[in-house]
PDB file of C-alpha atoms in Angstrom:
ATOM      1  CA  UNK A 132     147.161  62.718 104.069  1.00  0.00           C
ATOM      2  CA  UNK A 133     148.421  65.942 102.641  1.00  0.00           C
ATOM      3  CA  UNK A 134     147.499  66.829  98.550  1.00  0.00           C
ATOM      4  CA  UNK A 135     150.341  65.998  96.106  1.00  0.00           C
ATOM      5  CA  UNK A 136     152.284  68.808  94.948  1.00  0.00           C
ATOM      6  CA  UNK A 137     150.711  70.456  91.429  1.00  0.00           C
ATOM      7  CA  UNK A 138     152.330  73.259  89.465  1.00  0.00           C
ATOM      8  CA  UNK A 139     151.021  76.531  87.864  1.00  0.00           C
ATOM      9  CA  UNK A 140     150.733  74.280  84.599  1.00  0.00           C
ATOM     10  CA  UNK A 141     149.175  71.125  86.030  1.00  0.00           C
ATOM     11  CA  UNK A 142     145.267  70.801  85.399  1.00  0.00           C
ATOM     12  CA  UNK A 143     142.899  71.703  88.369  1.00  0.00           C
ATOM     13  CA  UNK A 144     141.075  69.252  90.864  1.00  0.00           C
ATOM     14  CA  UNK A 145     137.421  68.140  90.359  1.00  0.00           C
ATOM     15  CA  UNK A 146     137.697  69.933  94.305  1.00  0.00           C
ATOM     16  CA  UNK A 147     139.378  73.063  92.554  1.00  0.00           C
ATOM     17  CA  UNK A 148     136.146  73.209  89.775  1.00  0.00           C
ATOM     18  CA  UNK A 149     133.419  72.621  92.819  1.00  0.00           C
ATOM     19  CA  UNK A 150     135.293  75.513  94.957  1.00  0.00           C
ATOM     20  CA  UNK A 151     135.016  77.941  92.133  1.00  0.00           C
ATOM     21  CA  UNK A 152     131.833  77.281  91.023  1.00  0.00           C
ATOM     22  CA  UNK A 153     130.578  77.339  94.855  1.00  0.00           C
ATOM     23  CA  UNK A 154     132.498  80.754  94.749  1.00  0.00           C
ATOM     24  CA  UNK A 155     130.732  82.516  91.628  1.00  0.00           C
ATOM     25  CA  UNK A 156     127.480  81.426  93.261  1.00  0.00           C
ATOM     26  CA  UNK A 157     127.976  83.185  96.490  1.00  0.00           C
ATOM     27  CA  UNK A 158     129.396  86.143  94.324  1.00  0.00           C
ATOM     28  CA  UNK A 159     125.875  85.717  91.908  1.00  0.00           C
ATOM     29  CA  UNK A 160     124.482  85.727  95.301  1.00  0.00           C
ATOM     30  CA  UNK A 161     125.790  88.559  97.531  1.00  0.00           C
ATOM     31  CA  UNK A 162     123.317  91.785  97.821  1.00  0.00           C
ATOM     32  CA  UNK A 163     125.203  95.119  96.274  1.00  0.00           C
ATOM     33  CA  UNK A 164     127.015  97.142  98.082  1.00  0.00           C
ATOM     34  CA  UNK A 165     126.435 101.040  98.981  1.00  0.00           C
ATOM     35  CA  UNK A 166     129.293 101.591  96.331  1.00  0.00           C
ATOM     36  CA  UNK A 167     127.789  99.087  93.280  1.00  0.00           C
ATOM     37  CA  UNK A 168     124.479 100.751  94.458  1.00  0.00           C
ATOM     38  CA  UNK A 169     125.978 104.127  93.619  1.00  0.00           C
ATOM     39  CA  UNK A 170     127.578 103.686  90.579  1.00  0.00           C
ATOM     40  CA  UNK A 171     124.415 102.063  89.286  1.00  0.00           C
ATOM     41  CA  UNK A 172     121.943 105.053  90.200  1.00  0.00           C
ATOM     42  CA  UNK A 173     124.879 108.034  89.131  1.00  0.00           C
ATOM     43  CA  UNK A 174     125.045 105.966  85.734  1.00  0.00           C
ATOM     44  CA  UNK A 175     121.478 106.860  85.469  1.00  0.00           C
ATOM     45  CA  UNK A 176     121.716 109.987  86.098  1.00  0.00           C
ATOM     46  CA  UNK A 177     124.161 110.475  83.736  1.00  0.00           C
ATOM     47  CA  UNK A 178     122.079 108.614  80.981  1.00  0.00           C
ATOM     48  CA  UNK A 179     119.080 110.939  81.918  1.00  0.00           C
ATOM     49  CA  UNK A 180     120.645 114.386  81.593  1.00  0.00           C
ATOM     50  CA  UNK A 181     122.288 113.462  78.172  1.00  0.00           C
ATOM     51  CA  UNK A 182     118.265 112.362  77.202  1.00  0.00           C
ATOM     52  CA  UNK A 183     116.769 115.822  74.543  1.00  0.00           C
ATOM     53  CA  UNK A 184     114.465 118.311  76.150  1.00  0.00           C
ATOM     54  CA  UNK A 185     111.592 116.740  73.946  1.00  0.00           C
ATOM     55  CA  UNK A 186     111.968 112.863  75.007  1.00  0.00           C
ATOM     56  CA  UNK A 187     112.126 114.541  79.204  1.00  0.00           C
ATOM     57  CA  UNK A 188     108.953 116.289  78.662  1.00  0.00           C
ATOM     58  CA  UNK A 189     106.782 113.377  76.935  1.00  0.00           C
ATOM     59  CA  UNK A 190     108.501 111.149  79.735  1.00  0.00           C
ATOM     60  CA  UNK A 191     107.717 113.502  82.250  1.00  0.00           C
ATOM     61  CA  UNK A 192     104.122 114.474  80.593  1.00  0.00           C
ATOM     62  CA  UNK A 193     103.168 111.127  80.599  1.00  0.00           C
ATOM     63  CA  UNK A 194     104.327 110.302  84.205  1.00  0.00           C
ATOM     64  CA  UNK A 195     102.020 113.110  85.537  1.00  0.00           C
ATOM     65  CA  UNK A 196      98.714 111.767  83.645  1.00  0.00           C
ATOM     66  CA  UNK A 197     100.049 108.310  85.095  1.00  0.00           C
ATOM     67  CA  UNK A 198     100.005 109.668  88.564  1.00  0.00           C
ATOM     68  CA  UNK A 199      96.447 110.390  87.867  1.00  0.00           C
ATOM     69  CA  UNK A 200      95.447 106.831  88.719  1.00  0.00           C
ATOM     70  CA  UNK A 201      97.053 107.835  92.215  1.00  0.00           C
ATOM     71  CA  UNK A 202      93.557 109.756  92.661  1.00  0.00           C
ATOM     72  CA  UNK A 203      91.565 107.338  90.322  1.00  0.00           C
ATOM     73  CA  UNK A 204      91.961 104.013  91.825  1.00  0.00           C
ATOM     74  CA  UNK A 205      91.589 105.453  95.772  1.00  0.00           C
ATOM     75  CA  UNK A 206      88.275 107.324  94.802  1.00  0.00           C
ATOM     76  CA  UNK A 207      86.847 104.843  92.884  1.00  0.00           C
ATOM     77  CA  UNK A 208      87.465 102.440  96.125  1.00  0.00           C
ATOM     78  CA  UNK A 209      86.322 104.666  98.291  1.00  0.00           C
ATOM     79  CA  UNK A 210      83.204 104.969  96.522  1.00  0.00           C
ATOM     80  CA  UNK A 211      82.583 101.469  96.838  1.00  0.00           C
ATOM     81  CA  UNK A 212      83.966  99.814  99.706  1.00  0.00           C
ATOM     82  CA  UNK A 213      82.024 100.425 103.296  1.00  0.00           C
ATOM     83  CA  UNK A 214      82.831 103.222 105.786  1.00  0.00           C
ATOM     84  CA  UNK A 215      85.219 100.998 108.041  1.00  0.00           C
ATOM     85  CA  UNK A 216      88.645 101.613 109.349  1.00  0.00           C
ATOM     86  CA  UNK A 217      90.054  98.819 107.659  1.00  0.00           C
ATOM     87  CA  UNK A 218      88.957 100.262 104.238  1.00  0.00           C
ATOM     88  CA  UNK A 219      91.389 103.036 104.407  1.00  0.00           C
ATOM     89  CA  UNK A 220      94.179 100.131 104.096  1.00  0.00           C
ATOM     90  CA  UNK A 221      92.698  98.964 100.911  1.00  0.00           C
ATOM     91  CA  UNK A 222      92.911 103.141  99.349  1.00  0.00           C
ATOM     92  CA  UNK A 223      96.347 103.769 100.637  1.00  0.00           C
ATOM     93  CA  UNK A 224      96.988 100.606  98.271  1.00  0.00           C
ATOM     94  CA  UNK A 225      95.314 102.036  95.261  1.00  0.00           C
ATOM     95  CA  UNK A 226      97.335 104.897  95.593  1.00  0.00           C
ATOM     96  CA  UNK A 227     100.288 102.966  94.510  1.00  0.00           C
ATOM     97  CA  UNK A 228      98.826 101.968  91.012  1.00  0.00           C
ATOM     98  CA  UNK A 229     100.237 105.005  89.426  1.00  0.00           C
ATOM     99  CA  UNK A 230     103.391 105.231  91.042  1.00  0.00           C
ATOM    100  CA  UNK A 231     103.867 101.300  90.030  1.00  0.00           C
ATOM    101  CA  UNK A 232     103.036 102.185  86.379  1.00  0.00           C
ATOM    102  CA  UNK A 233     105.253 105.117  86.590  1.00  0.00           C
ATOM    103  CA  UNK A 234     108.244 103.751  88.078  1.00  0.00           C
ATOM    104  CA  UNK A 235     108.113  99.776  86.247  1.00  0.00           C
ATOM    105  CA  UNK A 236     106.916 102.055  83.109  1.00  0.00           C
ATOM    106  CA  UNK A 237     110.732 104.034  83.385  1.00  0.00           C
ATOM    107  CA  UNK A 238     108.832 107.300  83.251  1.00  0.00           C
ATOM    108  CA  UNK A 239     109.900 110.541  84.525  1.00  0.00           C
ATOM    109  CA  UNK A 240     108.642 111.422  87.870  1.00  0.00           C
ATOM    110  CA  UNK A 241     110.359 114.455  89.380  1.00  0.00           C
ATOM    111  CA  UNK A 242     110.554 112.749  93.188  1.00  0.00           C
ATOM    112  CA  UNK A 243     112.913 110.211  91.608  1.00  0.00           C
ATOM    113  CA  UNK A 244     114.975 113.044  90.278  1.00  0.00           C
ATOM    114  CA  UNK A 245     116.111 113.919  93.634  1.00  0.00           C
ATOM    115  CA  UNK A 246     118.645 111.004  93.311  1.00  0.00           C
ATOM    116  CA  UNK A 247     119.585 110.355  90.015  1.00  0.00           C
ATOM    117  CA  UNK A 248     120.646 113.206  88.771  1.00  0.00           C
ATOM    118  CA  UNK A 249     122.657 114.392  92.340  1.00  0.00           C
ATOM    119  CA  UNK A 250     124.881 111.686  92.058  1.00  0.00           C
ATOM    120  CA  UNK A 251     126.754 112.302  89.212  1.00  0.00           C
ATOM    121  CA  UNK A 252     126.894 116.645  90.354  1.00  0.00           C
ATOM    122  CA  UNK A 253     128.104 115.334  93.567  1.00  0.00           C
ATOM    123  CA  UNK A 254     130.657 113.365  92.235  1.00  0.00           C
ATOM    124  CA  UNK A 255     132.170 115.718  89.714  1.00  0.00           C
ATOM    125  CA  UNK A 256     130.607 119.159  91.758  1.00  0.00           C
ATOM    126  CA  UNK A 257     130.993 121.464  88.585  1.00  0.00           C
ATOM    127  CA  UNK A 258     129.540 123.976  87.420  1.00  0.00           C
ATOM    128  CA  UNK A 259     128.141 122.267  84.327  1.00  0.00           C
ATOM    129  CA  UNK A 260     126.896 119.295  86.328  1.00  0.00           C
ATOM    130  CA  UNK A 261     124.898 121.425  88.486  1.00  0.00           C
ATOM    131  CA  UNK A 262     122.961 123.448  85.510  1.00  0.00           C
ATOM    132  CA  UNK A 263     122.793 119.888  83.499  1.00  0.00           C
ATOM    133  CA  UNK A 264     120.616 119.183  87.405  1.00  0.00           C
ATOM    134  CA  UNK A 265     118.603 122.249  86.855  1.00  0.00           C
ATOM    135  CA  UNK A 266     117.768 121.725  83.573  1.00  0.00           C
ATOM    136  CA  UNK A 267     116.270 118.060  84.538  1.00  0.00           C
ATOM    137  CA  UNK A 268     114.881 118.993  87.512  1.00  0.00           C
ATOM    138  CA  UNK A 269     112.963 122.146  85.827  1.00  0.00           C
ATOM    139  CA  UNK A 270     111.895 120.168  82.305  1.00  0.00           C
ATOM    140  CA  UNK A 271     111.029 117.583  84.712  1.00  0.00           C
ATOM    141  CA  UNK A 272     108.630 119.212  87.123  1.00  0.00           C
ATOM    142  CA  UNK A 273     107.035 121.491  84.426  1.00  0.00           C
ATOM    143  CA  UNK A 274     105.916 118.737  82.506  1.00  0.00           C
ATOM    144  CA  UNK A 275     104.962 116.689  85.595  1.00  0.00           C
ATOM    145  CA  UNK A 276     102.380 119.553  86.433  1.00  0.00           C
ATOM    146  CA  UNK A 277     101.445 120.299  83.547  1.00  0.00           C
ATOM    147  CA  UNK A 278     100.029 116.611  83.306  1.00  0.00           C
ATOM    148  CA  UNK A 279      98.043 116.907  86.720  1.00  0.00           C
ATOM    149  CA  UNK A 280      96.661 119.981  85.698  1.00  0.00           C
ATOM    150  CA  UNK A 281      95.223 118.686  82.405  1.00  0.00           C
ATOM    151  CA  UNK A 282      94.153 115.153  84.075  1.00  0.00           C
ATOM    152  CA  UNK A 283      92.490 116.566  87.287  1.00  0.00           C
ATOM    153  CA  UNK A 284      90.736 118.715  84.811  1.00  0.00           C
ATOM    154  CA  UNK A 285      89.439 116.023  83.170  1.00  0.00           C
ATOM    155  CA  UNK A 286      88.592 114.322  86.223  1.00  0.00           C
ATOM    156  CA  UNK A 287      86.885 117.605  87.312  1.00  0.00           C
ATOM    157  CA  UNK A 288      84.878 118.600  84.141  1.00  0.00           C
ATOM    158  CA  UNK A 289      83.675 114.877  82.262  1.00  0.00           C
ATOM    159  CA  UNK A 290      81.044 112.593  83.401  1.00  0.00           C
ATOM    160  CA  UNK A 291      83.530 109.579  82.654  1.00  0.00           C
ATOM    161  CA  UNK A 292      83.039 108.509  86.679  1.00  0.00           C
ATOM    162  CA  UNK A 293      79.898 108.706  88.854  1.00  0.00           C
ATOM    163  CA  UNK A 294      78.711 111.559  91.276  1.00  0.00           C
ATOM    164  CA  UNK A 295      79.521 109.306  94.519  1.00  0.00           C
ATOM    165  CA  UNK A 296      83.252 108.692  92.617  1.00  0.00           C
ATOM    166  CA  UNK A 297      83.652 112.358  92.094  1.00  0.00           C
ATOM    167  CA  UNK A 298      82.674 113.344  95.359  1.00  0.00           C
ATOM    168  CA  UNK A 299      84.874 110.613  96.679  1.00  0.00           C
ATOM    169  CA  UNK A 300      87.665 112.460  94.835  1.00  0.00           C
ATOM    170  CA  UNK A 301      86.719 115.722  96.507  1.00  0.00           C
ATOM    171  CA  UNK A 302      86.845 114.100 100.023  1.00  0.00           C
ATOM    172  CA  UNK A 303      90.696 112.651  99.206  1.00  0.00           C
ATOM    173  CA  UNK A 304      91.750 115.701  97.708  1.00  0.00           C
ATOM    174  CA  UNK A 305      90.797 118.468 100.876  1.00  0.00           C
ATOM    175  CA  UNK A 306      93.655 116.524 103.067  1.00  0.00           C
ATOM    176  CA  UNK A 307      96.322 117.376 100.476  1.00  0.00           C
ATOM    177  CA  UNK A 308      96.157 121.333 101.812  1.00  0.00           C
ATOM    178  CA  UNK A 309      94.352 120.875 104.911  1.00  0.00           C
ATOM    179  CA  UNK A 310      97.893 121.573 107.104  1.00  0.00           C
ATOM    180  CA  UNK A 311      99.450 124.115 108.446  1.00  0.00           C
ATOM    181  CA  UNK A 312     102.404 125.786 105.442  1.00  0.00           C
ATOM    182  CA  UNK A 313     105.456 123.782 107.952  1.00  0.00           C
ATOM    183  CA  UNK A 314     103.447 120.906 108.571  1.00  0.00           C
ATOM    184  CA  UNK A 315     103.112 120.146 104.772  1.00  0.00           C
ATOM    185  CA  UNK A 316     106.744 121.040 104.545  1.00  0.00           C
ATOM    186  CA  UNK A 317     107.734 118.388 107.208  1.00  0.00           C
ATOM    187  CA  UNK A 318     105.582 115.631 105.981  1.00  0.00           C
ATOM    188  CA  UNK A 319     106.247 116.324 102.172  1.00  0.00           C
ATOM    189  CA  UNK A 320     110.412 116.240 103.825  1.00  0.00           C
ATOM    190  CA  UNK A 321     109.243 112.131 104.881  1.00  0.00           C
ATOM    191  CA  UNK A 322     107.763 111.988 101.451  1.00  0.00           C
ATOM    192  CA  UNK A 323     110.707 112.987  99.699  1.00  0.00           C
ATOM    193  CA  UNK A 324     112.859 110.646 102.060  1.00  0.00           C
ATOM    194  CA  UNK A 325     110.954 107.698 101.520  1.00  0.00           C
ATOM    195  CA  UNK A 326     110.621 107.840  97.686  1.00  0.00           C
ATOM    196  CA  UNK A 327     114.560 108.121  97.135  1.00  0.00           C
ATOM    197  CA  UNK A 328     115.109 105.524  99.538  1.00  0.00           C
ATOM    198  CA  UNK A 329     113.099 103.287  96.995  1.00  0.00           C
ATOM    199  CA  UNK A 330     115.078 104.687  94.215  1.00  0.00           C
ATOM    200  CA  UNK A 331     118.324 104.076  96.571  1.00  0.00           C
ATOM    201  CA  UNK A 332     117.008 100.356  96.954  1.00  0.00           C
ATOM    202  CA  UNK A 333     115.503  99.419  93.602  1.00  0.00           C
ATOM    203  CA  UNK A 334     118.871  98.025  92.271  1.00  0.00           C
ATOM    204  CA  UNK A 335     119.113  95.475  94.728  1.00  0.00           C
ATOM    205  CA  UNK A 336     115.419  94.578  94.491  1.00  0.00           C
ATOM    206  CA  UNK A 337     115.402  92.577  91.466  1.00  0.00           C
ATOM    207  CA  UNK A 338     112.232  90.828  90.557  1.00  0.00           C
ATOM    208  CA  UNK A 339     110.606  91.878  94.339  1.00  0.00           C
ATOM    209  CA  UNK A 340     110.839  95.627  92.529  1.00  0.00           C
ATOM    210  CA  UNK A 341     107.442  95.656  92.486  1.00  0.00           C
ATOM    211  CA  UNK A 342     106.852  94.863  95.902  1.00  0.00           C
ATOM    212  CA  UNK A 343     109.234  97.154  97.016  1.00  0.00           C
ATOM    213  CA  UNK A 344     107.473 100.358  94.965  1.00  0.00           C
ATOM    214  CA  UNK A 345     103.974  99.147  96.349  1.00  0.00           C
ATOM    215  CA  UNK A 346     105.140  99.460  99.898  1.00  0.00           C
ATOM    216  CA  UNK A 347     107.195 102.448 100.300  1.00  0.00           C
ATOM    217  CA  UNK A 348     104.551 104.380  98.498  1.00  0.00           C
ATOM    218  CA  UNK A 349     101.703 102.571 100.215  1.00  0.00           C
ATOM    219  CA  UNK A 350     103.731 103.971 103.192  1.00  0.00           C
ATOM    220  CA  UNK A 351     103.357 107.402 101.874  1.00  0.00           C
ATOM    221  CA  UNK A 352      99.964 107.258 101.849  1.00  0.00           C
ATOM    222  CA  UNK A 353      98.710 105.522 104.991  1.00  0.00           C
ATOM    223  CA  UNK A 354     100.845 108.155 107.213  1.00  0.00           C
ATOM    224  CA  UNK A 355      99.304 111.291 105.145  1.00  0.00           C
ATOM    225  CA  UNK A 356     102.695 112.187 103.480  1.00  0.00           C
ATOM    226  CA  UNK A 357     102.556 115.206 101.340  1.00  0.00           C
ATOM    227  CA  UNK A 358     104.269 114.022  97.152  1.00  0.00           C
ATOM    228  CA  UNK A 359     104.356 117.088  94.882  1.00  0.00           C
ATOM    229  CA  UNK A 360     103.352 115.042  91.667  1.00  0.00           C
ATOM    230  CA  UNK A 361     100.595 112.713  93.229  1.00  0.00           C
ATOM    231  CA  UNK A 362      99.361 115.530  95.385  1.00  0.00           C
ATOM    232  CA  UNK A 363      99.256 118.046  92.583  1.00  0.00           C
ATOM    233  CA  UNK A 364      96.291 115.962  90.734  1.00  0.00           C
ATOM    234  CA  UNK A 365      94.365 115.937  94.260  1.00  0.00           C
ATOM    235  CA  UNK A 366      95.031 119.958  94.964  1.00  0.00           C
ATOM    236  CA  UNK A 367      94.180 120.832  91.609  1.00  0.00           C
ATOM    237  CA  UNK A 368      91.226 118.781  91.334  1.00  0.00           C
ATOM    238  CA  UNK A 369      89.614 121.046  94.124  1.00  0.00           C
ATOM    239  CA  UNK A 370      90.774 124.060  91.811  1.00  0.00           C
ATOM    240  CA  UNK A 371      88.713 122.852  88.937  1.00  0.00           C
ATOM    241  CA  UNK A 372      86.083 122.344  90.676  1.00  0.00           C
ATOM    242  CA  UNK A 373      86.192 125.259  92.603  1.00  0.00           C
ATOM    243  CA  UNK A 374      86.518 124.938  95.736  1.00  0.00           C
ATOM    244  CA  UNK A 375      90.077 126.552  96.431  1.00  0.00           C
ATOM    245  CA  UNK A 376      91.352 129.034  93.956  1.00  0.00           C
ATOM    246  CA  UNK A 377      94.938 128.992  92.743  1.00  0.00           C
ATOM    247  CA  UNK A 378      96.473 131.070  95.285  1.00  0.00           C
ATOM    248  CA  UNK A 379      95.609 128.385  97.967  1.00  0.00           C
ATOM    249  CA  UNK A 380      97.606 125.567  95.501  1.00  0.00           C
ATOM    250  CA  UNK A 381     100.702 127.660  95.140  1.00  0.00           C
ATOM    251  CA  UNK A 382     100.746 128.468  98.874  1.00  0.00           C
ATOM    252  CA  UNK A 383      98.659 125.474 100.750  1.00  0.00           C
ATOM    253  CA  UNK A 384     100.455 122.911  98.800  1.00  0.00           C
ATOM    254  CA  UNK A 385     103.034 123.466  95.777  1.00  0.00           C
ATOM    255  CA  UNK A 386     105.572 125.514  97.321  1.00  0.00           C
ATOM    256  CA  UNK A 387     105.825 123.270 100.801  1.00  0.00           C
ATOM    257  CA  UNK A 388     105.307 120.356  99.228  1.00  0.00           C
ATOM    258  CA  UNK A 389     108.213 121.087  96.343  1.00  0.00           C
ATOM    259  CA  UNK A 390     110.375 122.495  99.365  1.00  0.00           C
ATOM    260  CA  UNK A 391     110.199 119.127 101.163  1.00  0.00           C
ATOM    261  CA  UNK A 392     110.326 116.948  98.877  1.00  0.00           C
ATOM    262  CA  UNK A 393     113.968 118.438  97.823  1.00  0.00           C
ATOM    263  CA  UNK A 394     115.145 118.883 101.314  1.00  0.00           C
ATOM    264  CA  UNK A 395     114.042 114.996 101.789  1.00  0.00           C
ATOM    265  CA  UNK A 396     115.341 113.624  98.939  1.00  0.00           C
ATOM    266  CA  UNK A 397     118.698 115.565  98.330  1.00  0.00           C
ATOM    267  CA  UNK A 398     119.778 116.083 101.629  1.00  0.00           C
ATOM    268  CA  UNK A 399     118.738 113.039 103.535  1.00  0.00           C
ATOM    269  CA  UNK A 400     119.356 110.083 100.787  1.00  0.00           C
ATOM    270  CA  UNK A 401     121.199 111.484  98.324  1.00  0.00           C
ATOM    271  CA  UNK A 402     124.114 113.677  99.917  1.00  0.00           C
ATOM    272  CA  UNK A 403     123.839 110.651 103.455  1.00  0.00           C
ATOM    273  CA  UNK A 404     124.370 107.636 101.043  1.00  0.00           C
ATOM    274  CA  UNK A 405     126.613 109.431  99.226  1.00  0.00           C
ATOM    275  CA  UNK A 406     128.863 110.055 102.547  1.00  0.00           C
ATOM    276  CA  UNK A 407     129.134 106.636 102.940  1.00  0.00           C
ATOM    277  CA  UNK A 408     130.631 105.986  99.217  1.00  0.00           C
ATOM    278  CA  UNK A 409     132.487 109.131  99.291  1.00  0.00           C
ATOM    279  CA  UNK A 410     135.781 108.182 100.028  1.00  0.00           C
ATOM    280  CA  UNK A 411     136.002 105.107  97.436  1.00  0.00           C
ATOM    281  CA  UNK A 412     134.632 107.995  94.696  1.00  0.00           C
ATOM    282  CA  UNK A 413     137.281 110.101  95.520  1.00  0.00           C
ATOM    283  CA  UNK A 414     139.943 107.373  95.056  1.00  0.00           C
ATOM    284  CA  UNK A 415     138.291 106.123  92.117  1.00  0.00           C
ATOM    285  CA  UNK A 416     139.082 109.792  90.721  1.00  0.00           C
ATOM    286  CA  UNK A 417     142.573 109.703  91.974  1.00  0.00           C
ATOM    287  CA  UNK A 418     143.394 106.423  90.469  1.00  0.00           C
ATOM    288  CA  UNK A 419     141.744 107.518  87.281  1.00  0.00           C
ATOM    289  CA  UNK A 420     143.628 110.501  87.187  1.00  0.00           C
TER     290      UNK A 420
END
């Protein structure tokens, strides 16, 4: 029997109500796409370069004590647990404690700052937007290692943890520069990749964010990836206690670390995912033009 004939003024159907409400639910319901995903992360990193030079650096200060924990929690495991392949599951874990703090915390880590800030220079590519990048990235990193320096000396130089902890922090820190210069480049490229895939992600996450950070850094960990913030506490531990000097951090880890980690984090997230958005940004601009 066909539906009696209703005009633009005539009330809706109980069957009219159900299909819209049925409607907003799958709407409520449908993951983000690349382009909602973008606009989210660019607004970001729009909000973040407008933030004072003062309130990046605490940010950033505090994210590289955070990252401390990073080194903490794994030694501190180590120390305990038995010498058993499975146990080096359980430390790659505890290396995610200060990355979870960090990132659920809305602290500045410099890895993260491979995405946020790009998306907004690549979508106006100025002049301005680029040195409103540089400024981030550089406040950004400086206070980052400036915070691992003054935590792994504290870790170094205090009694505050026991001589099998310590020594547990020495044995975790020698694989940070124990490669080859190209080697720690390529793995600290996966590093970078990884970490602003999570960034990339974390939108869509919702309340399994936490999961989410726990297992792409876990990730980093278990397959030995090279992160200049978290692997700046272990390398300088070994200079305050030491056992390299501060030629070997510059060149066995800082510089081929802070190489990769760009190269993976601009290039292969960043400017990729970007691609794919790229032609709705540009006639966004058109249409707001």
């Amino acid at each position: 029997m066909s539906q009696p004939f209703r005009t633009p003024g005539e009330a809706k159907t109980h069957g009219d109500h159900t299909r819209e409400k049925d409607d907003a639910q799958v709407e409520k319901a449908h993951r983000p796409d690349a382009m909602i995903l973008h606009e989210i992360i660019r607004r970001e990193g729009e909000e973040e370069m407008r933030r004072t030079t003062l309130a990046l650096a605490l940010s950033a200060f505090s994210a590289g004590l955070t990252m401390g924990f990073s080194l903490i929690v794994p030694g501190v495991l180590k120390g305990h647990l038995p010498h058993e392949p499975w146990a080096e599951l359980v430390l790659s874990m505890g290396y995610s404690i200060g990355f979870l703090i960090v990132v659920l915390g809305r602290q500045q880590l410099f890895t993260e700052n491979t995405v946020t800030p790009i998306l907004p220079l690549l979508t106006e590519r100025t002049f301005g937007a680029l040195m409103r990048v540089v400024r981030l990235w550089t406040i950004v990193l400086v206070a980052n290692i400036l915070a691992t320096i003054v935590i792994a000396s504290v870790l170094a130089h205090t009694d505050a943890f026991k001589p099998e902890v310590r020594e547990a922090f020495a044995e975790i820190s020698r694989h940070t520069i124990e490669d080859p210069f190209w080697t720690t480049v390529i793995k600290a490229v996966f590093a970078g990749w990884l970490i602003a895939l999570m960034v990339w992600i974390l939108p869509a996450t919702g309340s399994a964010a936490p999961f989410i950070i726990i297992l792409m850094t876990w990730l980093v960990s278990m397959c030995g990836l090279a992160h200049i913030v978290a692997g700046s506490v272990d390398a300088y531990y070994l200079v305050a206690t030491g056992e390299i000097d501060f030629a070997k951090y510059l060149t066995g880890f800082f510089v081929p670390t802070l190489l990769g980690n760009v190269v993976g984090g601009v290039t292969l997230v960043s400017v990729l995912n970007f691609g794919q958005v790229a032609p709705d940004v540009e006639e966004r601009g058109r249409a707001d033009a």
